Backbone as a chain_set.jsonl record, in Angstrom:
{"seq": "MKSTTTKAILVFTIVLMLTTSLLDRTMADDDSSFCDPKCAARCSKAGRQDRCLKYCRICCKKCHCVPSGTYGNKDECPCYRDMKNSKGNPKCP", "coords": {"N": [[0.826, -1.197, 0.0], [1.923, 1.261, 0.815], [3.802, 1.661, -1.176], [2.259, 2.172, -3.481], [1.029, 4.568, -2.717], [3.279, 6.204, -2.425], [4.223, 6.216, -5.065], [2.081, 7.508, -6.304], [2.218, 10.015, -5.111], [4.707, 10.828, -6.06], [4.222, 10.912, -8.854], [2.237, 12.903, -8.898], [3.737, 15.079, -7.932], [5.638, 15.375, -10.004], [3.956, 16.008, -12.173], [2.89, 18.404, -11.213], [5.225, 19.989, -11.09], [5.922, 20.128, -13.826], [3.657, 21.419, -14.872], [3.801, 23.884, -13.525], [6.221, 24.837, -14.562], [5.584, 25.123, -17.305], [3.57, 27.055, -17.08], [5.021, 29.219, -16.02], [6.692, 29.773, -18.225], [4.787, 30.515, -20.144], [3.721, 32.803, -18.95], [6.003, 34.407, -18.959], [6.389, 34.71, -21.7], [4.077, 36.166, -22.263], [4.653, 38.484, -20.809], [6.863, 39.4, -22.279], [5.745, 39.885, -24.816], [4.06, 41.923, -24.148], [5.722, 43.816, -22.847], [8.04, 44.305, -24.486], [7.394, 45.873, -26.932], [6.424, 48.221, -25.717], [8.586, 49.07, -24.142], [10.462, 49.432, -26.156], [9.414, 51.653, -27.455], [9.489, 53.476, -25.324], [12.237, 53.708, -24.884], [13.242, 54.665, -27.232], [14.533, 57.093, -27.809], [16.678, 57.153, -26.156], [20.044, 57.623, -25.047], [21.655, 55.496, -24.288], [20.513, 52.872, -25.322], [20.55, 50.062, -24.923], [20.93, 49.76, -22.147], [18.717, 51.2, -21.208], [16.58, 49.658, -22.265], [17.027, 47.238, -20.913], [16.54, 47.86, -18.148], [13.984, 48.928, -18.342], [12.519, 46.687, -19.177], [12.827, 45.008, -16.936], [11.453, 46.517, -15.008], [8.915, 46.69, -16.197], [8.107, 43.993, -16.294], [7.797, 43.487, -13.602], [5.955, 45.439, -12.782], [3.972, 45.479, -14.719], [3.393, 47.577, -16.406], [4.168, 50.451, -18.361], [5.131, 53.758, -18.609], [3.688, 56.173, -20.852], [5.175, 57.731, -23.751], [8.577, 59.017, -24.233], [9.902, 59.969, -22.084], [9.436, 60.957, -18.696], [6.041, 61.18, -17.441], [5.659, 59.304, -15.435], [3.805, 59.159, -13.427], [1.676, 57.78, -14.397], [2.179, 55.148, -13.88], [2.546, 54.075, -10.909], [4.001, 51.991, -9.558], [6.168, 51.524, -11.282], [7.273, 54.076, -11.245], [8.072, 54.265, -8.547], [10.043, 52.353, -8.081], [13.287, 51.676, -6.9], [16.879, 51.758, -7.215], [19.796, 50.115, -5.781], [21.129, 52.279, -4.709], [19.196, 54.06, -4.088], [18.207, 55.624, -6.093], [16.002, 56.368, -8.902], [15.005, 53.401, -10.552], [13.778, 52.714, -12.922], [13.592, 53.645, -16.361]], "CA": [[0.0, 0.0, 0.0], [2.795, 2.428, 0.877], [4.449, 1.813, -2.471], [1.291, 2.813, -4.372], [0.882, 5.945, -2.246], [4.526, 6.894, -2.746], [4.233, 6.416, -6.521], [1.072, 8.523, -6.615], [2.763, 11.31, -4.687], [5.782, 11.142, -6.997], [3.599, 11.303, -10.131], [1.608, 14.199, -8.665], [4.807, 16.076, -7.828], [6.202, 15.596, -11.337], [2.948, 16.734, -12.958], [2.833, 19.766, -10.672], [6.434, 20.711, -11.509], [5.813, 20.391, -15.265], [2.618, 22.425, -15.054], [4.356, 25.156, -13.052], [7.233, 25.255, -15.528], [4.898, 25.602, -18.508], [2.877, 28.281, -16.723], [6.036, 30.271, -15.923], [7.108, 30.126, -19.586], [3.684, 31.22, -20.788], [3.651, 34.142, -18.366], [7.172, 35.15, -19.429], [6.104, 35.083, -23.085], [3.094, 37.238, -22.214], [5.37, 39.685, -20.38], [7.702, 39.868, -23.386], [4.913, 40.446, -25.88], [3.51, 43.178, -23.637], [6.761, 44.767, -22.451], [9.017, 44.645, -25.519], [7.046, 47.049, -27.751], [6.291, 49.421, -24.874], [9.934, 49.503, -23.774], [11.117, 49.93, -27.376], [8.923, 53.024, -27.646], [9.972, 54.285, -24.196], [13.688, 53.886, -24.968], [13.609, 54.986, -28.619], [15.407, 58.273, -27.891], [17.702, 57.071, -25.102], [21.433, 57.586, -25.491], [22.133, 54.131, -24.022], [19.302, 52.075, -25.509], [20.678, 48.735, -24.332], [20.697, 49.904, -20.704], [17.331, 51.628, -21.038], [15.72, 48.506, -22.518], [17.224, 46.258, -19.842], [15.844, 48.268, -16.935], [12.563, 49.069, -18.656], [11.922, 45.34, -19.178], [12.767, 44.555, -15.544], [10.376, 47.256, -14.349], [7.652, 46.322, -16.824], [7.725, 42.652, -15.869], [7.361, 43.536, -12.209], [4.817, 46.351, -12.598], [2.993, 45.293, -15.795], [3.038, 48.92, -16.847], [5.248, 51.324, -18.823], [4.548, 55.07, -18.898], [3.691, 56.579, -22.261], [6.2, 58.693, -24.133], [9.975, 58.623, -24.11], [10.448, 60.521, -20.847], [8.405, 61.483, -17.808], [4.739, 60.514, -17.352], [5.758, 58.171, -14.522], [2.624, 59.098, -12.567], [0.766, 56.795, -14.984], [2.548, 53.829, -13.347], [3.191, 54.3, -9.607], [4.982, 50.943, -9.256], [7.302, 51.835, -12.153], [7.828, 55.327, -10.73], [8.607, 54.142, -7.192], [11.142, 51.384, -7.972], [14.587, 52.303, -6.657], [18.046, 50.874, -7.28], [20.432, 49.946, -4.47], [21.591, 53.589, -4.226], [18.04, 54.88, -3.787], [17.828, 56.41, -7.268], [14.978, 55.675, -9.707], [15.522, 52.267, -11.316], [13.103, 52.592, -14.218], [13.811, 54.813, -17.237]], "C": [[0.869, 1.259, 0.0], [3.443, 2.69, -0.471], [3.534, 2.528, -3.463], [1.111, 4.269, -4.001], [2.118, 6.766, -2.597], [4.606, 7.185, -4.236], [3.246, 7.504, -6.919], [1.577, 9.918, -6.254], [3.866, 11.747, -5.642], [5.215, 11.608, -8.333], [2.95, 12.672, -9.99], [2.643, 15.314, -8.617], [5.401, 16.4, -9.198], [5.225, 16.383, -12.203], [2.856, 18.182, -12.492], [4.036, 20.593, -11.121], [6.37, 21.051, -12.997], [4.787, 21.475, -15.55], [3.126, 23.799, -14.649], [5.378, 25.702, -14.038], [6.592, 25.812, -16.79], [4.18, 26.915, -18.245], [3.855, 29.447, -16.63], [6.486, 30.72, -17.308], [6.044, 30.918, -20.302], [3.584, 32.64, -20.263], [4.827, 34.99, -18.827], [6.964, 35.59, -20.872], [5.095, 36.221, -23.133], [3.748, 38.544, -21.799], [6.175, 40.266, -21.532], [6.857, 40.517, -24.471], [4.263, 41.756, -25.44], [4.612, 44.219, -23.461], [7.658, 45.211, -23.604], [8.613, 45.84, -26.379], [6.929, 48.338, -26.937], [7.663, 49.965, -24.478], [10.703, 50.014, -24.991], [10.688, 51.369, -27.647], [9.488, 53.943, -26.565], [11.451, 54.638, -24.365], [14.162, 54.344, -26.348], [14.56, 56.175, -28.745], [16.527, 58.26, -26.856], [19.096, 57.017, -25.71], [22.05, 56.209, -25.325], [20.94, 53.195, -24.112], [19.388, 50.701, -24.861], [20.393, 48.768, -22.833], [19.243, 50.284, -20.429], [16.383, 50.443, -21.208], [15.818, 47.473, -21.403], [16.402, 46.627, -18.609], [14.357, 48.47, -17.164], [11.882, 47.706, -18.608], [11.802, 44.781, -17.754], [11.578, 45.211, -14.843], [9.01, 46.849, -14.889], [7.187, 44.946, -16.357], [7.23, 42.642, -14.429], [6.066, 44.333, -12.061], [3.686, 46.151, -13.605], [2.483, 46.633, -16.309], [4.302, 49.64, -17.307], [4.606, 52.669, -19.14], [4.624, 55.398, -20.391], [4.795, 57.594, -22.51], [7.601, 58.165, -23.896], [10.618, 59.124, -22.819], [9.283, 61.027, -19.998], [7.172, 60.601, -17.775], [4.732, 59.338, -16.371], [4.583, 58.082, -13.555], [1.585, 58.125, -13.11], [0.982, 55.403, -14.39], [3.273, 53.997, -12.011], [4.241, 53.256, -9.247], [6.278, 51.218, -10.009], [8.041, 53.071, -11.62], [8.587, 55.13, -9.425], [9.722, 53.117, -7.039], [12.467, 52.126, -7.843], [15.703, 51.272, -6.828], [18.69, 50.823, -5.887], [20.938, 51.265, -3.867], [20.434, 54.53, -3.889], [17.593, 55.78, -4.921], [16.75, 55.665, -8.047], [15.615, 54.578, -10.568], [14.996, 52.282, -12.75], [13.285, 53.852, -15.067], [12.522, 55.535, -17.588]], "O": [[0.588, 2.212, -0.727], [3.611, 3.847, -0.859], [3.988, 3.398, -4.206], [1.045, 5.126, -4.883], [1.996, 7.914, -3.024], [5.012, 8.277, -4.633], [3.546, 8.331, -7.781], [1.383, 10.876, -7.003], [3.946, 12.924, -5.994], [5.683, 12.603, -8.887], [3.097, 13.517, -10.872], [2.44, 16.377, -9.202], [5.638, 17.565, -9.514], [5.624, 17.323, -12.891], [2.754, 19.089, -13.317], [3.889, 21.759, -11.488], [6.732, 22.161, -13.385], [5.023, 22.353, -16.38], [2.902, 24.777, -15.362], [5.396, 26.901, -14.315], [7.008, 26.857, -17.291], [4.18, 27.8, -19.101], [3.56, 30.543, -17.106], [6.646, 31.917, -17.547], [6.35, 31.888, -20.996], [3.386, 33.578, -21.035], [4.659, 36.186, -19.064], [7.319, 36.711, -21.235], [5.23, 37.139, -23.942], [3.445, 39.597, -22.361], [6.177, 41.478, -21.745], [7.21, 41.577, -24.987], [3.951, 42.605, -26.275], [4.458, 45.368, -23.876], [8.003, 46.39, -23.688], [9.42, 46.753, -26.548], [7.292, 49.415, -27.411], [7.878, 51.177, -24.477], [11.511, 50.934, -24.868], [11.509, 52.205, -28.025], [9.917, 55.059, -26.857], [11.868, 55.746, -24.027], [15.366, 54.402, -26.598], [15.321, 56.247, -29.71], [17.244, 59.249, -26.7], [19.293, 56.428, -26.773], [22.88, 55.799, -26.135], [20.41, 52.768, -23.086], [18.4, 50.221, -24.305], [19.692, 47.9, -22.312], [18.618, 49.743, -19.516], [15.484, 50.244, -20.391], [14.809, 46.898, -20.995], [15.655, 45.8, -18.087], [13.552, 48.209, -16.27], [10.788, 47.58, -18.059], [10.798, 44.157, -17.41], [10.794, 44.54, -14.171], [8.059, 46.683, -14.125], [6.008, 44.754, -16.058], [6.337, 41.868, -14.082], [5.18, 43.944, -11.299], [2.564, 46.603, -13.373], [1.299, 46.795, -16.605], [5.372, 49.468, -16.725], [3.62, 52.713, -19.877], [5.526, 54.941, -21.093], [5.284, 58.236, -21.581], [7.799, 57.043, -23.431], [11.745, 58.749, -22.497], [8.267, 61.472, -20.53], [7.253, 59.404, -18.052], [3.874, 58.462, -16.475], [4.38, 57.043, -12.927], [0.704, 57.688, -12.37], [0.071, 54.575, -14.396], [4.503, 54.055, -11.988], [5.278, 53.605, -8.682], [7.362, 51.149, -9.431], [9.27, 53.097, -11.556], [9.628, 55.753, -9.213], [10.303, 53.017, -5.958], [12.737, 53.077, -8.577], [15.501, 50.077, -6.616], [18.181, 51.419, -4.938], [21.15, 51.355, -2.658], [20.656, 55.661, -3.456], [16.701, 56.609, -4.742], [16.593, 54.456, -7.876], [16.631, 54.802, -11.227], [15.707, 51.899, -13.679], [13.154, 54.972, -14.574], [12.549, 56.529, -18.312]]}, "num_chains": 1, "name": "protein.A"}
């Protein structure tokens, strides 16, 4: 009896791990399809586009929001506006 219960728990655990992995990938793809065009627009005039895009994507994935325009308008996204780096400066472009 214990062997059957142990096998069932093992199968359940494996199915749960696979489901979680697929869900994480799907959510990441959704974040990318949402964030990439918004961050490309936000960073289109940045002097260091690679850096701008990197931090914009980090902020977008966490906040699910990117302010409109290429600068300012951060009041549209309070989470994006309020993120700070380790030095206490704004993290999001």
